Amino acid sequence: MQIIPFLFAGSWIKARDGKLLINGIEQDEDFVLEPLGYEMEPLVVPEGYVFVLGDNHNRSFDSHDWGPLPIDNIIGRSVFRYWLPSKVSDTIHYTHVGKDAVAVS
């Protein structure tokens, strides 16, 4: 399973024809049960913000609904992934970004 939790400042995202494009690259999302049911014009993530997406795009209440999230609003971080059971693990920490950014894949 792939989750794209954060897109950082300068990244751009677009949804078109049922596909998700990040920085111009169509995402291979073999985990989705249905194609994207919405369109989204290109959006560049501003400095000091992240763009967050749930893995159930059509039903996730995330940045595609309410826009980029201010980094200052992030008050916690992930330390453990428990789903899918076959992929239980620690999360991956990216230290090259301002705060302790976390991503799972």
mmCIF file of C-alpha atoms in Angstrom:
data_model
loop_
_atom_site.group_PDB
_atom_site.id
_atom_site.type_symbol
_atom_site.label_atom_id
_atom_site.label_comp_id
_atom_site.label_asym_id
_atom_site.label_seq_id
_atom_site.Cartn_x
_atom_site.Cartn_y
_atom_site.Cartn_z
ATOM 1 C CA MET A 1 0.000 0.000 0.000
ATOM 2 C CA GLN A 2 1.208 3.465 -0.787
ATOM 3 C CA ILE A 3 0.223 6.583 1.082
ATOM 4 C CA ILE A 4 1.241 10.067 0.053
ATOM 5 C CA PRO A 5 0.882 11.914 3.326
ATOM 6 C CA PHE A 6 2.839 15.099 2.644
ATOM 7 C CA LEU A 7 3.793 17.100 -0.394
ATOM 8 C CA PHE A 8 6.216 19.823 0.591
ATOM 9 C CA ALA A 9 6.621 23.450 -0.482
ATOM 10 C CA GLY A 10 7.336 23.807 -4.180
ATOM 11 C CA SER A 11 5.718 20.493 -5.127
ATOM 12 C CA TRP A 12 2.686 20.661 -7.352
ATOM 13 C CA ILE A 13 -0.282 18.355 -7.589
ATOM 14 C CA LYS A 14 -3.057 17.927 -10.107
ATOM 15 C CA ALA A 15 -5.966 15.503 -10.562
ATOM 16 C CA ARG A 16 -7.315 14.875 -14.042
ATOM 17 C CA ASP A 17 -9.052 12.073 -15.935
ATOM 18 C CA GLY A 18 -9.104 9.864 -12.829
ATOM 19 C CA LYS A 19 -5.332 10.151 -12.320
ATOM 20 C CA LEU A 20 -3.161 11.875 -9.720
ATOM 21 C CA LEU A 21 -0.112 13.786 -10.978
ATOM 22 C CA ILE A 22 2.633 14.971 -8.642
ATOM 23 C CA ASN A 23 5.263 17.266 -10.134
ATOM 24 C CA GLY A 24 4.039 16.167 -13.577
ATOM 25 C CA ILE A 25 4.453 12.444 -12.897
ATOM 26 C CA GLU A 26 1.366 10.234 -13.026
ATOM 27 C CA GLN A 27 1.212 8.198 -9.828
ATOM 28 C CA ASP A 28 0.987 4.414 -9.994
ATOM 29 C CA GLU A 29 -1.659 3.864 -7.349
ATOM 30 C CA ASP A 30 -2.385 0.156 -7.545
ATOM 31 C CA PHE A 31 -3.946 0.272 -4.072
ATOM 32 C CA VAL A 32 -6.973 2.380 -5.068
ATOM 33 C CA LEU A 33 -10.298 0.640 -5.545
ATOM 34 C CA GLU A 34 -11.649 3.262 -7.921
ATOM 35 C CA PRO A 35 -10.229 6.079 -10.053
ATOM 36 C CA LEU A 36 -10.282 9.633 -8.746
ATOM 37 C CA GLY A 37 -13.806 10.986 -8.871
ATOM 38 C CA TYR A 38 -12.751 14.628 -8.897
ATOM 39 C CA GLU A 39 -10.659 17.040 -10.939
ATOM 40 C CA MET A 40 -8.168 19.443 -9.395
ATOM 41 C CA GLU A 41 -6.336 22.247 -11.168
ATOM 42 C CA PRO A 42 -2.553 22.333 -10.620
ATOM 43 C CA LEU A 43 -1.717 23.622 -7.156
ATOM 44 C CA VAL A 44 1.771 24.538 -5.976
ATOM 45 C CA VAL A 45 2.300 23.921 -2.265
ATOM 46 C CA PRO A 46 3.314 27.233 -0.674
ATOM 47 C CA GLU A 47 6.255 27.678 1.690
ATOM 48 C CA GLY A 48 5.314 26.743 5.266
ATOM 49 C CA TYR A 49 2.578 24.323 4.175
ATOM 50 C CA VAL A 50 2.156 20.658 3.274
ATOM 51 C CA PHE A 51 -0.447 18.979 1.105
ATOM 52 C CA VAL A 52 -1.900 15.856 2.722
ATOM 53 C CA LEU A 53 -3.800 13.063 0.989
ATOM 54 C CA GLY A 54 -5.524 10.032 2.399
ATOM 55 C CA ASP A 55 -5.212 6.725 0.566
ATOM 56 C CA ASN A 56 -8.964 6.535 -0.134
ATOM 57 C CA HIS A 57 -8.910 9.658 -2.299
ATOM 58 C CA ASN A 58 -12.614 9.892 -3.112
ATOM 59 C CA ARG A 59 -13.694 9.565 0.518
ATOM 60 C CA SER A 60 -10.775 11.145 2.380
ATOM 61 C CA PHE A 61 -11.366 14.585 3.876
ATOM 62 C CA ASP A 62 -7.943 16.009 3.135
ATOM 63 C CA SER A 63 -6.116 18.799 1.306
ATOM 64 C CA HIS A 64 -8.010 18.194 -1.912
ATOM 65 C CA ASP A 65 -11.057 19.487 0.018
ATOM 66 C CA TRP A 66 -9.600 22.190 2.273
ATOM 67 C CA GLY A 67 -6.248 23.072 0.732
ATOM 68 C CA PRO A 68 -2.672 22.998 2.017
ATOM 69 C CA LEU A 69 -2.113 22.500 5.744
ATOM 70 C CA PRO A 70 0.096 24.962 7.650
ATOM 71 C CA ILE A 71 3.105 23.087 9.055
ATOM 72 C CA ASP A 72 2.559 24.925 12.347
ATOM 73 C CA ASN A 73 -0.760 23.054 12.693
ATOM 74 C CA ILE A 74 0.983 19.680 12.800
ATOM 75 C CA ILE A 75 1.221 18.776 16.464
ATOM 76 C CA GLY A 76 2.259 15.135 16.378
ATOM 77 C CA ARG A 77 3.998 12.540 14.318
ATOM 78 C CA SER A 78 3.551 8.933 13.390
ATOM 79 C CA VAL A 79 5.755 6.397 15.134
ATOM 80 C CA PHE A 80 4.128 3.128 14.107
ATOM 81 C CA ARG A 81 2.184 1.790 11.128
ATOM 82 C CA TYR A 82 -0.289 -0.999 11.799
ATOM 83 C CA TRP A 83 -2.177 -1.364 8.519
ATOM 84 C CA LEU A 84 -1.869 -3.433 6.344
ATOM 85 C CA PRO A 85 -1.152 -6.180 8.908
ATOM 86 C CA SER A 86 1.381 -7.760 6.549
ATOM 87 C CA LYS A 87 3.341 -4.483 6.535
ATOM 88 C CA VAL A 88 3.452 -3.515 10.228
ATOM 89 C CA SER A 89 6.514 -1.310 10.730
ATOM 90 C CA ASP A 90 8.051 1.863 12.044
ATOM 91 C CA THR A 91 7.466 4.937 9.946
ATOM 92 C CA ILE A 92 10.140 6.585 7.804
ATOM 93 C CA HIS A 93 11.596 9.882 8.997
ATOM 94 C CA TYR A 94 12.810 12.526 6.561
ATOM 95 C CA THR A 95 15.316 14.741 8.332
ATOM 96 C CA HIS A 96 16.097 16.957 5.330
ATOM 97 C CA VAL A 97 12.855 18.878 5.826
ATOM 98 C CA GLY A 98 12.300 21.559 8.519
ATOM 99 C CA LYS A 99 10.461 19.781 11.305
ATOM 100 C CA ASP A 100 10.613 16.008 11.786
ATOM 101 C CA ALA A 101 8.564 15.184 8.710
ATOM 102 C CA VAL A 102 7.242 11.660 8.496
ATOM 103 C CA ALA A 103 6.088 9.578 5.564
ATOM 104 C CA VAL A 104 4.955 5.996 5.099
ATOM 105 C CA SER A 105 5.121 3.915 1.990
#
